[in-house]
Each structure stands twice: as C-alpha cells, then as structure tokens.
Amino acid sequence: MTHRTMRDFLSAVEKKGLLHRIARPVDRMWEPAALVKWMYQALPAERRFGMFFEKVLASDIPIVTAALGANTATYAAALGVEPDGINDAWVKACRNPIPPKVVDKAPCQEVVITGKDVRLSYLPIPVWTPGKDKGAYLTTNTVTRDHDTGIQNMGVYRSMVRDETNVVSNLGPGRNGFVNTLTWTTKGKVAPIAWVIAAPPAVHLATVASLPYGVDEITLAGGVMGEAVNMVKCKTVDLLVPADAEIIIEGEIHPGETDMEGPFGEFAGYMGPVDRRPVVRVTAITHRKNPIYYGYTSQMPPSESTTIQSLTNAGILFNALRNRLGEVSVTDVFIDLTFGGNMGHAIIAMKPTYPAHSKKVGRLVAAMSSVKRVTVVDEDVDIRDHTHIEWAMNSRYNPARDTVLIDDVYVRIDPSARSATSQNTMSSKVVCDATLKVDAGPFSLPPKEIMMKALDLWKEIGLPEFEIPKRAKLRIDRS
Ligand SMILES: Cc1cc2nc3c(=O)[nH]c(=O)nc-3n(C[C@H](O)[C@H](O)[C@H](O)COP(=O)(O)O)c2cc1C
C-alpha cells in the first residue's frame, strides 16, 4: 500500500534511512538547491536520500526535496512496492483507474489566505539554479481543467515567481495543461489553475505520466492507491485539488496576459531560453497547519525529475504496449534514469515472434513517446544493466541492418538541436534493434552445472561473497 499523505511517506522513508533532516537554517535562495546538486552529481544512486530542510531563513515552513526520486528505492517506497514491482504496479493502476471522491472539509484548507493577504514570499519557494535562474520557481503538480468537458489534468510545469502575486508558468505549447487553459482564454474567459504541493505520493508519481488528452492523472493516482483520492473544491477558482496535500496555490490566467519566463536550468543539463508564457494571478494560498513545502530538484541530470519521469513513464509505456496495442511479446520496459523519461533512452525487452517484429515495436515506441533513442533487446538481457545492454549492442546489433532513423521530429528541449537562444528545434530519433537475428551459437560460458559446482567451490575456498547479478544469472541459465 502506498501512503495516504506525504507526511506518512516522509516518516516511512526516514525510518528506512532514506531521508536526512538538516537542522541548520538554510537560505532558500541557494543552499537547498546547491546541496542537493552535490548529492545527485557526486553520490551513486544507491547512496542518495531525500533532504528535509527543517529551518528555512525568513520562513516557518520547511523544504523537502528528492524524497520521492532520490533513487529507485525511494520511488518504489512512494509507490508502495518493491523496486522490481514498479512496472507491474503501473500496469495494475492503468487497468484499474479509480475516479476521485469529492469531500467538503480538507486538511489542505486548514489555513486560507486570500485577497490582499496573498504574498508568495510567505512560502519558501527555492531558487533551483542559484546564480543562473531568473528567480524562485514552483516545481510541483499543476491542475488545469478543460472548459467544455470539465475534465481536469495534472502535470508539472515549472512556474517562475515574478512578484508577490504573479507567476509566469511554463505551460508549453501542446502540453495538456496548456491546451486546457486555451479552452478558456480563446473564448475570452479566465482559466483556472492551481498548484498542489506535497500531495499523497501516488499523486506526484502519476502526475508526470504522459497520458492522452482528456485522461485525468488523478484517476491513475487512485489506481495506484487502490482507493479514490480525496479532492476538495478550491476556495477561489473552480477546480478540485487533493484534499490531503500540504499546500495549494490557486490562480487565474487572464486572456492575453503573458510575460517572459526564464532563464531556468532545464533537466537536459543546460539553461533554457527565455520565452513568453502565460501569467497567473495568484488568488489564494491554502495550507495545512504547520505545512511542509515540497519542490522537485531538476536541472543537470541525473536528478529527481529524471528519476520519477523515467520510472513512471516506463510503466505507462509497458502497459500501453502490452495492453493497449497487444504487443504481449514485450516482457519489460526501462527508461534510462539519467536523462528523464520524456526524451531519453527507452530499452525494450521482448521475445520477437516474426521477422522484424522487434523493429516494429521499436518504431511504435518512437512514435508514441517522446524518447529520442529506443533500443530493443531479447528478453535474456537485463535492461537495467548498462553493461548487459552494451554487450547486446556489440554482439547482436548490426548498425547497417538494424538501425531505423526517424527524421524531422520537433523536440522542445533537445540541446543537440536547439541553440541557446531559440526554442525552434528539429531533432530526430533512432531505433536500434539489438535482438539476435542469426544463430550465433552457444554462449562461451561453461554449462550451468559446471558453473554451479564452481559456485560451491568458491564458497568452500572462502573467496569474497557476492550477490549473483541478474546479468550473470540470465547468461548462466542459458549456458
Ligand atoms: C520538475 C519537473 C519540471 C517539469 N517542467 C515542465 C515544464 O516546465 N513544461 C513541460 O511541458 N513539462 C515539464 N515537465 C514534464 C511534465 O510534467 C510531464 O511531461 C507531464 O507528463 C506533462 O503532463 P501532460 O502530458 O498532462 O501535459 C516537468 C517535469 C518535472 C518532474
């Protein structure tokens, strides 16, 4: 079971040693971000942890970051499963979505601030690339709603604090959140918008799923939790938000009101360009008593953003391939955690059943997702092990025969194509089919029985103990 509140989750990961509290007061303008950058840049994934900054200068509200996406272990804990059960949990959630339940009273509205009392500096919103970002940024779940259908959407769209009551939100063209706001503003109406800070963990992890327009991520979060997410009506705008969240910011987008947004350190590792984006007039801040502020760490990968986006979207893709497209020969999907689920590298394991089946699946993945590279391997490869994938690429992939290049792909954030000053970018995609297509003969390892006898011998001699990696197991099983 996943946790019902962010607080419960934070206590649970703290008990597991996956969350560190920092008691020394910190300056939100640079210290939390710079410290967490060291963690992602210097520590191997298995040694990373969530950071809880208990005291923030000039604020009564603590800041938490990296707790959901420090590594696969914290992500799995947020999802309420073991690390090897992540994809299956998403398949289950996709197949059993649960609509939210509307409640009247909500913890997230224990304190309500509206009108002239609204000041964004009340919240400890951090600067994430100190010395380079334009200012403090909200990096959390955003709620919008389609004017005509009433269906809500959740996504994370970084949003720049412009002043005490206005935010410029990077609602990018084509994004579901942006499309929702257009359904209001093109009719000359004010679009409602809200940010949800420190919601139940399942809501955070579902929010970054790339789902078709018109599918509300909150139903997926319900599927993860196995129960409806409680939602409450906002105080000043007509939207529903998770009742158990710590903090809600409500706002309005007035037709034609835009301003320059950025620069901001993007998840691809470079500073993003400045562009015109919608302005949000903040109409209310509501929160629990003694709230916790949660902000995602992104910028230079790997980061919390790349971890959660990759792990969520791998599960969503796995489900789509098997259960929506009927590609049941696909046995596993992984998206490399070092570059983000949106435009990184997807690795697909499958049991091809007819000639060029693997190429077809690779092309499908390239077309239906935003990933730039797709590698398809046989099911006897551990797709979470770089060395095993490299071996498959070197031994089973013949570049002239097994590569599909897809040209003329518009990608908004591809530093290999976009100049530092422009958003215009035409990139491309590649599918590498590293499944075995010829009979290459038996593996050059002794047969399994000899290897297992040698394992007993290893132990008898007293050589250093080790855990058998999945890569070795898969190979020995076939030897
Ligand atoms: C920390 C963080 C910041 C993000 N910032 C943006 C952003 O500014 N604009 C954007 O289009 N996507 C951004 N994303 C990715 C989207 O949240 C993600 O692709 C989501 O699925 C979009 O929702 P949608 O498909 O419903 O539009 C961000 C993700 C994270 C984790």
Short mmCIF file of C-alpha atoms and ligand atoms in Angstrom, two decimals:
data_model
loop_
_atom_site.label_atom_id
_atom_site.label_comp_id
_atom_site.label_asym_id
_atom_site.label_seq_id
_atom_site.Cartn_x
_atom_site.Cartn_y
_atom_site.Cartn_z
CA MET A 1 0.00 0.00 0.00
CA THR A 2 1.19 3.47 -0.80
CA HIS A 3 0.95 6.23 1.82
CA ARG A 4 -2.11 8.45 2.08
CA THR A 5 -0.16 11.59 2.86
CA MET A 6 3.27 12.99 2.09
CA ARG A 7 3.91 13.19 5.85
CA ASP A 8 3.35 9.46 6.34
CA PHE A 9 5.63 8.74 3.42
CA LEU A 10 8.39 11.01 4.75
CA SER A 11 8.26 9.29 8.16
CA ALA A 12 8.45 5.89 6.47
CA VAL A 13 11.49 6.72 4.32
CA GLU A 14 13.18 8.43 7.26
CA LYS A 15 12.85 5.17 9.23
CA LYS A 16 14.50 3.34 6.34
CA GLY A 17 17.43 5.79 6.40
CA LEU A 18 16.38 7.23 3.03
CA LEU A 19 15.67 10.76 4.30
CA HIS A 20 18.10 13.10 6.05
CA ARG A 21 16.99 16.02 8.21
CA ILE A 22 19.10 19.16 8.04
CA ALA A 23 18.64 21.26 11.20
CA ARG A 24 20.94 24.15 10.28
CA PRO A 25 18.90 27.09 8.92
CA VAL A 26 19.20 27.41 5.15
CA ASP A 27 18.77 30.23 2.67
CA ARG A 28 16.15 29.12 0.11
CA MET A 29 17.77 31.37 -2.49
CA TRP A 30 20.70 28.97 -2.93
CA GLU A 31 21.52 26.49 -0.18
CA PRO A 32 18.95 23.65 -0.58
CA ALA A 33 19.45 23.57 -4.36
CA ALA A 34 23.24 23.68 -4.26
CA LEU A 35 23.40 20.93 -1.62
CA VAL A 36 21.03 18.65 -3.49
CA LYS A 37 23.02 19.21 -6.69
CA TRP A 38 26.08 17.76 -4.91
CA MET A 39 24.06 14.74 -3.90
CA TYR A 40 22.95 13.94 -7.46
CA GLN A 41 26.27 14.84 -9.06
CA ALA A 42 28.54 13.04 -6.60
CA LEU A 43 26.75 10.15 -4.91
CA PRO A 44 25.95 6.87 -6.63
CA ALA A 45 22.19 6.30 -6.89
CA GLU A 46 22.06 3.73 -4.08
CA ARG A 47 23.57 6.22 -1.58
CA ARG A 48 21.22 9.12 -2.36
CA PHE A 49 18.45 10.26 0.01
CA GLY A 50 15.64 12.75 0.42
CA MET A 51 16.55 16.07 2.05
CA PHE A 52 14.37 17.67 4.75
CA PHE A 53 15.46 21.25 5.47
CA GLU A 54 13.80 21.84 8.83
CA LYS A 55 14.57 25.54 9.18
CA VAL A 56 14.41 27.99 6.33
CA LEU A 57 15.52 31.58 6.88
CA ALA A 58 12.62 34.06 6.91
CA SER A 59 10.02 31.27 6.77
CA ASP A 60 8.21 28.98 9.19
CA ILE A 61 7.79 26.32 6.54
CA PRO A 62 10.38 23.55 5.96
CA ILE A 63 11.51 22.49 2.48
CA VAL A 64 11.71 18.88 1.32
CA THR A 65 13.26 17.73 -1.94
CA ALA A 66 14.47 14.48 -3.53
CA ALA A 67 12.44 12.30 -1.14
CA LEU A 68 10.34 10.76 -3.93
CA GLY A 69 13.07 10.46 -6.53
CA ALA A 70 16.40 10.08 -4.74
CA ASN A 71 16.71 6.68 -6.39
CA THR A 72 14.66 3.62 -7.33
CA ALA A 73 14.31 2.63 -3.66
CA THR A 74 12.61 5.88 -2.58
CA TYR A 75 10.44 5.88 -5.71
CA ALA A 76 9.35 2.27 -5.04
CA ALA A 77 8.59 3.18 -1.42
CA ALA A 78 6.41 6.06 -2.65
CA LEU A 79 4.59 3.68 -4.97
CA GLY A 80 4.22 1.18 -2.12
CA VAL A 81 6.04 -1.69 -3.85
CA GLU A 82 9.46 -3.33 -4.04
CA PRO A 83 11.79 -1.92 -6.73
CA ASP A 84 11.22 -4.88 -9.06
CA GLY A 85 7.45 -4.39 -8.86
CA ILE A 86 7.35 -0.85 -10.29
CA ASN A 87 6.19 -1.65 -13.84
CA ASP A 88 3.59 -4.12 -12.59
CA ALA A 89 2.22 -1.51 -10.19
CA TRP A 90 1.69 0.89 -13.10
CA VAL A 91 0.05 -1.80 -15.21
CA LYS A 92 -2.34 -2.52 -12.33
CA ALA A 93 -3.08 1.18 -11.87
CA CYS A 94 -3.68 1.74 -15.60
CA ARG A 95 -6.06 -1.21 -15.76
CA ASN A 96 -7.92 -0.19 -12.59
CA PRO A 97 -8.18 3.61 -12.52
CA ILE A 98 -10.31 5.00 -9.67
CA PRO A 99 -12.11 8.35 -10.02
CA PRO A 100 -11.55 10.78 -7.15
CA LYS A 101 -14.01 11.43 -4.33
CA VAL A 102 -15.11 14.99 -3.55
CA VAL A 103 -15.03 15.95 0.14
CA ASP A 104 -16.21 19.14 1.89
CA LYS A 105 -13.52 19.55 4.51
CA ALA A 106 -9.86 19.25 3.75
CA PRO A 107 -6.57 19.41 5.64
CA CYS A 108 -5.12 21.49 2.80
CA GLN A 109 -7.60 24.25 3.67
CA GLU A 110 -6.99 24.48 7.42
CA VAL A 111 -5.49 27.91 6.75
CA VAL A 112 -6.90 30.06 3.94
CA ILE A 113 -5.18 33.20 2.65
CA THR A 114 -6.98 35.25 0.00
CA GLY A 115 -7.21 38.74 -1.43
CA LYS A 116 -4.73 41.37 -0.26
CA ASP A 117 -3.16 38.94 2.23
CA VAL A 118 -1.72 36.75 -0.55
CA ARG A 119 2.09 37.01 -0.70
CA LEU A 120 4.17 34.36 -2.43
CA SER A 121 7.18 35.15 -0.20
CA TYR A 122 5.12 33.53 2.59
CA LEU A 123 6.14 30.20 1.03
CA PRO A 124 9.79 29.03 0.98
CA ILE A 125 9.90 28.62 -2.80
CA PRO A 126 13.53 27.84 -3.69
CA VAL A 127 15.82 29.07 -6.44
CA TRP A 128 16.90 25.87 -8.20
CA THR A 129 19.90 27.02 -10.24
CA PRO A 130 21.34 29.68 -7.95
CA GLY A 131 23.31 32.30 -9.83
CA LYS A 132 21.58 31.46 -13.14
CA ASP A 133 17.80 31.15 -12.76
CA LYS A 134 15.73 34.31 -13.07
CA GLY A 135 14.21 33.71 -9.64
CA ALA A 136 12.38 31.29 -7.38
CA TYR A 137 10.40 28.55 -9.14
CA LEU A 138 7.47 26.35 -8.26
CA THR A 139 8.36 22.80 -9.34
CA THR A 140 5.28 20.83 -8.42
CA ASN A 141 1.93 19.46 -9.67
CA THR A 142 -0.25 21.83 -11.67
CA VAL A 143 -4.02 21.36 -12.04
CA THR A 144 -6.00 22.73 -15.00
CA ARG A 145 -9.43 21.93 -16.46
CA ASP A 146 -10.98 21.74 -19.90
CA HIS A 147 -13.72 24.38 -20.17
CA ASP A 148 -16.01 22.23 -22.32
CA THR A 149 -15.63 18.72 -20.91
CA GLY A 150 -14.85 19.68 -17.31
CA ILE A 151 -12.07 17.07 -17.26
CA GLN A 152 -9.06 18.12 -15.20
CA ASN A 153 -5.39 17.48 -15.94
CA MET A 154 -2.30 17.28 -13.76
CA GLY A 155 1.23 17.90 -14.99
CA VAL A 156 4.39 19.54 -13.69
CA TYR A 157 5.10 22.83 -15.45
CA ARG A 158 7.83 24.91 -13.86
CA SER A 159 6.50 28.29 -12.84
CA MET A 160 8.53 31.42 -12.14
CA VAL A 161 7.63 33.64 -9.21
CA ARG A 162 7.51 37.08 -10.83
CA ASP A 163 6.43 39.06 -7.78
CA GLU A 164 4.31 38.65 -4.63
CA THR A 165 1.09 37.81 -6.51
CA ASN A 166 2.06 36.78 -10.03
CA VAL A 167 3.68 33.69 -11.51
CA VAL A 168 4.77 33.05 -15.10
CA SER A 169 4.07 29.41 -15.90
CA ASN A 170 5.95 27.36 -18.49
CA LEU A 171 2.78 25.86 -19.94
CA GLY A 172 4.48 24.72 -23.12
CA PRO A 173 2.68 24.55 -26.49
CA GLY A 174 0.99 21.18 -26.99
CA ARG A 175 1.09 20.24 -23.32
CA ASN A 176 -2.22 19.09 -21.90
CA GLY A 177 -2.15 21.80 -19.23
CA PHE A 178 -1.67 24.49 -21.86
CA VAL A 179 -4.40 23.06 -24.10
CA ASN A 180 -6.75 23.17 -21.10
CA THR A 181 -6.04 26.85 -20.43
CA LEU A 182 -6.61 27.66 -24.12
CA THR A 183 -10.14 26.20 -23.91
CA TRP A 184 -10.92 29.19 -21.65
CA THR A 185 -8.72 32.02 -22.90
CA THR A 186 -9.63 31.59 -26.58
CA LYS A 187 -13.26 32.20 -25.52
CA GLY A 188 -12.17 35.36 -23.72
CA LYS A 189 -12.62 33.66 -20.33
CA VAL A 190 -10.34 33.45 -17.31
CA ALA A 191 -8.70 30.00 -16.98
CA PRO A 192 -8.46 28.46 -13.51
CA ILE A 193 -5.18 26.92 -12.40
CA ALA A 194 -3.79 25.56 -9.13
CA TRP A 195 -0.51 24.16 -7.82
CA VAL A 196 -0.53 21.23 -5.45
CA ILE A 197 2.42 20.98 -3.07
CA ALA A 198 3.23 17.80 -1.14
CA ALA A 199 0.22 15.73 -2.17
CA PRO A 200 -0.09 12.00 -1.44
CA PRO A 201 2.98 10.39 -3.11
CA ALA A 202 0.85 8.48 -5.65
CA VAL A 203 -0.47 11.81 -6.96
CA HIS A 204 3.07 13.09 -7.52
CA LEU A 205 4.18 9.96 -9.35
CA ALA A 206 1.04 9.80 -11.53
CA THR A 207 1.22 13.50 -12.42
CA VAL A 208 4.35 13.06 -14.55
CA ALA A 209 2.75 10.29 -16.63
CA SER A 210 2.35 11.18 -20.29
CA LEU A 211 -1.29 10.31 -20.82
CA PRO A 212 -3.61 11.16 -23.72
CA TYR A 213 -5.51 14.46 -23.57
CA GLY A 214 -8.70 14.03 -21.58
CA VAL A 215 -7.35 11.42 -19.18
CA ASP A 216 -7.01 12.87 -15.68
CA GLU A 217 -3.87 11.64 -13.89
CA ILE A 218 -5.80 11.70 -10.61
CA THR A 219 -7.68 8.55 -11.70
CA LEU A 220 -4.31 6.86 -12.20
CA ALA A 221 -3.21 8.01 -8.74
CA GLY A 222 -6.39 6.41 -7.40
CA GLY A 223 -5.43 3.22 -9.23
CA VAL A 224 -2.01 3.28 -7.53
CA MET A 225 -3.56 3.87 -4.10
CA GLY A 226 -6.29 1.31 -4.59
CA GLU A 227 -8.81 3.91 -3.41
CA ALA A 228 -10.24 7.22 -4.54
CA VAL A 229 -8.06 10.27 -3.94
CA ASN A 230 -9.99 12.75 -1.80
CA MET A 231 -10.45 16.05 -3.62
CA VAL A 232 -11.77 19.38 -2.40
CA LYS A 233 -13.03 22.42 -4.27
CA CYS A 234 -10.61 25.33 -4.32
CA LYS A 235 -11.59 28.47 -2.42
CA THR A 236 -11.29 30.99 -5.25
CA VAL A 237 -11.26 29.02 -8.53
CA ASP A 238 -13.44 26.23 -9.90
CA LEU A 239 -11.00 23.32 -9.60
CA LEU A 240 -10.67 20.24 -7.44
CA VAL A 241 -7.37 19.62 -5.65
CA PRO A 242 -6.11 16.74 -3.46
CA ALA A 243 -7.56 17.35 -0.01
CA ASP A 244 -4.62 15.79 1.81
CA ALA A 245 -1.97 17.98 0.18
CA GLU A 246 0.12 20.26 2.37
CA ILE A 247 -0.22 23.49 0.37
CA ILE A 248 -2.35 24.73 -2.54
CA ILE A 249 -1.78 27.85 -4.62
CA GLU A 250 -4.83 28.98 -6.61
CA GLY A 251 -4.73 31.31 -9.58
CA GLU A 252 -6.24 32.71 -12.75
CA ILE A 253 -4.91 33.13 -16.28
CA HIS A 254 -6.46 36.17 -17.95
CA PRO A 255 -6.68 36.10 -21.75
CA GLY A 256 -3.67 37.71 -23.43
CA GLU A 257 -1.66 38.21 -20.22
CA THR A 258 1.86 36.91 -20.82
CA ASP A 259 5.38 37.74 -19.70
CA MET A 260 8.92 36.48 -20.24
CA GLU A 261 9.76 33.27 -18.39
CA GLY A 262 13.30 32.09 -17.67
CA PRO A 263 16.14 31.52 -17.84
CA PHE A 264 15.77 28.31 -15.85
CA GLY A 265 18.08 25.30 -15.56
CA GLU A 266 16.44 22.52 -17.56
CA PHE A 267 16.51 18.78 -16.98
CA ALA A 268 18.61 18.18 -20.10
CA GLY A 269 21.55 19.89 -18.40
CA TYR A 270 21.54 23.36 -19.98
CA MET A 271 19.95 26.69 -19.18
CA GLY A 272 16.63 27.02 -21.04
CA PRO A 273 15.97 30.09 -23.17
CA VAL A 274 13.70 32.95 -22.16
CA ASP A 275 10.27 32.81 -23.79
CA ARG A 276 6.82 34.38 -23.48
CA ARG A 277 4.44 32.38 -21.31
CA PRO A 278 1.07 32.88 -19.56
CA VAL A 279 0.95 34.97 -16.38
CA VAL A 280 -1.01 33.57 -13.44
CA ARG A 281 -2.58 35.96 -10.96
CA VAL A 282 -2.46 34.18 -7.62
CA THR A 283 -5.84 34.37 -5.89
CA ALA A 284 -5.28 32.21 -2.80
CA ILE A 285 -2.81 30.19 -0.79
CA THR A 286 -4.32 27.50 1.40
CA HIS A 287 -2.48 25.02 3.60
CA ARG A 288 -2.45 22.59 6.47
CA LYS A 289 -1.38 23.86 9.87
CA ASN A 290 2.43 23.61 10.06
CA PRO A 291 2.76 22.71 6.39
CA ILE A 292 5.69 21.17 4.55
CA TYR A 293 6.88 22.61 1.24
CA TYR A 294 7.93 20.06 -1.40
CA GLY A 295 9.82 21.08 -4.55
CA TYR A 296 11.30 18.84 -7.22
CA THR A 297 15.00 19.01 -7.93
CA SER A 298 15.70 19.06 -11.67
CA GLN A 299 18.42 20.74 -13.80
CA MET A 300 21.67 18.88 -14.60
CA PRO A 301 20.83 15.16 -14.77
CA PRO A 302 20.59 12.80 -13.06
CA SER A 303 18.04 14.41 -10.79
CA GLU A 304 14.79 13.78 -9.00
CA SER A 305 12.97 14.89 -12.15
CA THR A 306 14.74 12.35 -14.38
CA THR A 307 14.20 9.55 -11.85
CA ILE A 308 10.47 9.99 -11.37
CA GLN A 309 9.70 10.80 -15.01
CA SER A 310 11.63 7.75 -16.24
CA LEU A 311 10.18 5.26 -13.79
CA THR A 312 6.58 6.41 -14.19
CA ASN A 313 6.67 6.60 -17.97
CA ALA A 314 8.38 3.22 -18.36
CA GLY A 315 5.44 1.64 -16.53
CA ILE A 316 2.91 3.57 -18.60
CA LEU A 317 4.68 2.57 -21.83
CA PHE A 318 4.90 -1.07 -20.74
CA ASN A 319 1.15 -1.10 -20.14
CA ALA A 320 0.38 0.67 -23.42
CA LEU A 321 2.48 -1.78 -25.45
CA ARG A 322 1.08 -4.91 -23.87
CA ASN A 323 -2.48 -4.00 -23.05
CA ARG A 324 -3.47 -1.25 -25.47
CA LEU A 325 -1.51 -2.38 -28.54
CA GLY A 326 -1.48 -6.11 -27.86
CA GLU A 327 2.31 -6.42 -28.02
CA VAL A 328 2.32 -9.17 -25.40
CA SER A 329 5.74 -10.34 -26.54
CA VAL A 330 7.17 -7.26 -24.78
CA THR A 331 8.45 -8.54 -21.44
CA ASP A 332 9.91 -5.40 -19.86
CA VAL A 333 10.47 -1.67 -20.42
CA PHE A 334 13.05 0.61 -18.83
CA ILE A 335 13.79 4.26 -19.46
CA ASP A 336 17.31 5.31 -18.56
CA LEU A 337 17.19 7.27 -15.29
CA THR A 338 19.96 9.67 -16.21
CA PHE A 339 18.13 11.80 -18.74
CA GLY A 340 14.42 11.93 -17.99
CA GLY A 341 11.50 9.87 -19.19
CA ASN A 342 10.47 12.43 -21.73
CA MET A 343 13.36 12.50 -24.12
CA GLY A 344 15.89 9.94 -23.01
CA HIS A 345 16.60 6.36 -23.90
CA ALA A 346 13.96 3.60 -23.71
CA ILE A 347 15.08 0.00 -23.63
CA ILE A 348 12.54 -2.65 -24.53
CA ALA A 349 12.95 -6.36 -23.79
CA MET A 350 10.87 -8.73 -25.89
CA LYS A 351 10.51 -12.16 -27.44
CA PRO A 352 10.16 -11.36 -31.17
CA THR A 353 7.67 -13.67 -32.86
CA TYR A 354 8.15 -12.83 -36.56
CA PRO A 355 10.80 -11.19 -38.75
CA ALA A 356 11.40 -7.52 -37.93
CA HIS A 357 8.89 -7.70 -35.06
CA SER A 358 11.45 -6.02 -32.80
CA LYS A 359 11.93 -3.18 -35.30
CA LYS A 360 8.18 -2.68 -35.48
CA VAL A 361 7.95 -2.43 -31.69
CA GLY A 362 10.90 -0.03 -31.65
CA ARG A 363 9.20 2.19 -34.23
CA LEU A 364 5.96 2.10 -32.25
CA VAL A 365 7.74 3.27 -29.11
CA ALA A 366 9.49 6.05 -31.00
CA ALA A 367 6.17 7.22 -32.44
CA MET A 368 4.05 7.03 -29.29
CA SER A 369 6.52 8.52 -26.80
CA SER A 370 8.88 11.47 -26.72
CA VAL A 371 12.02 9.38 -26.20
CA LYS A 372 14.88 10.09 -28.59
CA ARG A 373 16.52 6.64 -28.58
CA VAL A 374 14.88 3.23 -28.48
CA THR A 375 16.90 0.06 -28.05
CA VAL A 376 15.18 -3.29 -28.40
CA VAL A 377 16.81 -6.38 -26.91
CA ASP A 378 15.87 -10.01 -26.30
CA GLU A 379 14.30 -10.99 -23.01
CA ASP A 380 17.55 -12.62 -21.88
CA VAL A 381 19.10 -9.16 -21.34
CA ASP A 382 18.82 -7.26 -18.04
CA ILE A 383 17.62 -3.92 -19.37
CA ARG A 384 18.56 -2.11 -16.13
CA ASP A 385 22.21 -3.12 -16.51
CA HIS A 386 24.23 -0.87 -18.83
CA THR A 387 26.94 -3.47 -19.27
CA HIS A 388 24.44 -6.09 -20.41
CA ILE A 389 22.85 -3.71 -22.91
CA GLU A 390 26.30 -2.79 -24.23
CA TRP A 391 27.02 -6.49 -24.72
CA ALA A 392 23.77 -6.95 -26.66
CA MET A 393 24.56 -3.91 -28.80
CA ASN A 394 28.04 -5.18 -29.58
CA SER A 395 27.11 -8.79 -30.17
CA ARG A 396 23.61 -8.68 -31.70
CA TYR A 397 23.25 -5.27 -33.32
CA ASN A 398 24.49 -4.77 -36.87
CA PRO A 399 24.26 -0.99 -37.47
CA ALA A 400 23.63 -1.02 -41.24
CA ARG A 401 20.93 -3.68 -40.88
CA ASP A 402 19.38 -2.87 -37.50
CA THR A 403 19.02 0.92 -37.32
CA VAL A 404 15.88 2.94 -38.04
CA LEU A 405 16.37 6.70 -38.28
CA ILE A 406 13.31 8.91 -37.88
CA ASP A 407 13.89 12.45 -39.11
CA ASP A 408 12.05 15.75 -38.70
CA VAL A 409 10.98 15.38 -35.10
CA TYR A 410 10.06 18.56 -33.26
CA VAL A 411 11.52 18.39 -29.76
CA ARG A 412 11.29 21.39 -27.50
CA ILE A 413 14.25 20.65 -25.29
CA ASP A 414 16.98 18.91 -27.23
CA PRO A 415 20.31 20.61 -26.61
CA SER A 416 21.82 18.73 -29.57
CA ALA A 417 19.49 20.64 -31.90
CA ARG A 418 18.36 23.80 -30.13
CA SER A 419 20.57 26.86 -29.96
CA ALA A 420 20.90 28.64 -26.62
CA THR A 421 18.70 31.48 -27.84
CA SER A 422 15.86 29.77 -29.67
CA GLN A 423 13.09 27.30 -28.92
CA ASN A 424 12.91 26.22 -32.59
CA THR A 425 14.37 22.79 -32.93
CA MET A 426 14.11 19.90 -35.35
CA SER A 427 15.65 16.77 -33.96
CA SER A 428 15.46 13.09 -34.90
CA LYS A 429 15.08 9.68 -33.30
CA VAL A 430 16.87 6.38 -33.59
CA VAL A 431 15.70 2.81 -33.08
CA CYS A 432 18.45 0.24 -32.54
CA ASP A 433 17.29 -3.34 -32.85
CA ALA A 434 19.73 -5.36 -30.77
CA THR A 435 17.77 -8.60 -30.80
CA LEU A 436 19.54 -11.67 -32.13
CA LYS A 437 18.63 -12.34 -35.76
CA VAL A 438 21.04 -15.14 -36.63
CA ASP A 439 22.02 -18.33 -34.85
CA ALA A 440 25.21 -17.11 -33.19
CA GLY A 441 25.80 -20.48 -31.46
CA PRO A 442 26.04 -21.31 -27.75
CA PHE A 443 27.32 -18.86 -25.12
CA SER A 444 31.05 -19.01 -24.35
CA LEU A 445 30.50 -19.87 -20.71
CA PRO A 446 30.83 -23.34 -19.16
CA PRO A 447 27.48 -25.20 -18.87
CA LYS A 448 25.25 -24.24 -15.93
CA GLU A 449 26.04 -27.42 -13.95
CA ILE A 450 29.79 -26.66 -14.01
CA MET A 451 29.18 -23.02 -13.07
CA MET A 452 27.01 -24.06 -10.10
CA LYS A 453 29.61 -26.59 -8.95
CA ALA A 454 32.20 -23.81 -9.21
CA LEU A 455 29.97 -21.61 -7.05
CA ASP A 456 30.07 -24.25 -4.31
CA LEU A 457 33.83 -24.42 -4.74
CA TRP A 458 34.05 -20.62 -4.46
CA LYS A 459 32.25 -20.76 -1.12
CA GLU A 460 34.31 -23.74 0.11
CA ILE A 461 37.56 -21.88 -0.58
CA GLY A 462 36.16 -18.84 1.26
CA LEU A 463 36.55 -16.34 -1.58
CA PRO A 464 34.74 -12.99 -1.03
CA GLU A 465 30.94 -13.34 -1.05
CA PHE A 466 28.86 -11.73 -3.78
CA GLU A 467 25.28 -11.45 -4.93
CA ILE A 468 24.68 -13.02 -8.34
CA PRO A 469 23.80 -10.17 -10.69
CA LYS A 470 20.75 -10.69 -12.90
CA ARG A 471 23.07 -10.43 -15.93
CA ALA A 472 25.13 -13.41 -14.78
CA LYS A 473 22.05 -15.41 -13.84
CA LEU A 474 20.43 -14.87 -17.25
CA ARG A 475 23.61 -15.95 -19.00
CA ILE A 476 24.34 -18.98 -16.83
CA ASP A 477 20.75 -20.18 -17.11
CA ARG A 478 21.25 -20.36 -20.87
CA SER A 479 24.76 -21.86 -20.82
C1 LIG B 1 10.47 19.07 -12.07
C2 LIG B 1 9.73 18.96 -13.37
C3 LIG B 1 9.56 20.07 -14.14
C4 LIG B 1 8.88 20.00 -15.37
N1 LIG B 1 8.69 21.13 -16.08
C5 LIG B 1 7.99 21.08 -17.22
C6 LIG B 1 7.71 22.29 -17.92
O1 LIG B 1 8.07 23.37 -17.49
N2 LIG B 1 6.99 22.21 -19.07
C7 LIG B 1 6.55 20.99 -19.56
O2 LIG B 1 5.91 20.97 -20.61
N3 LIG B 1 6.82 19.83 -18.92
C8 LIG B 1 7.51 19.85 -17.75
N4 LIG B 1 7.75 18.69 -17.06
C9 LIG B 1 7.29 17.41 -17.63
C10 LIG B 1 5.79 17.23 -17.46
O3 LIG B 1 5.37 17.46 -16.17
C11 LIG B 1 5.36 15.81 -17.81
O4 LIG B 1 5.77 15.53 -19.10
C12 LIG B 1 3.85 15.63 -17.71
O5 LIG B 1 3.53 14.35 -18.14
C13 LIG B 1 3.11 16.64 -18.53
O6 LIG B 1 1.75 16.46 -18.36
P1 LIG B 1 0.76 16.47 -19.61
O7 LIG B 1 1.24 15.35 -20.52
O8 LIG B 1 -0.55 16.17 -18.99
O9 LIG B 1 0.86 17.81 -20.22
C14 LIG B 1 8.39 18.74 -15.82
C15 LIG B 1 8.55 17.61 -15.02
C16 LIG B 1 9.20 17.71 -13.80
C17 LIG B 1 9.31 16.49 -12.93
#
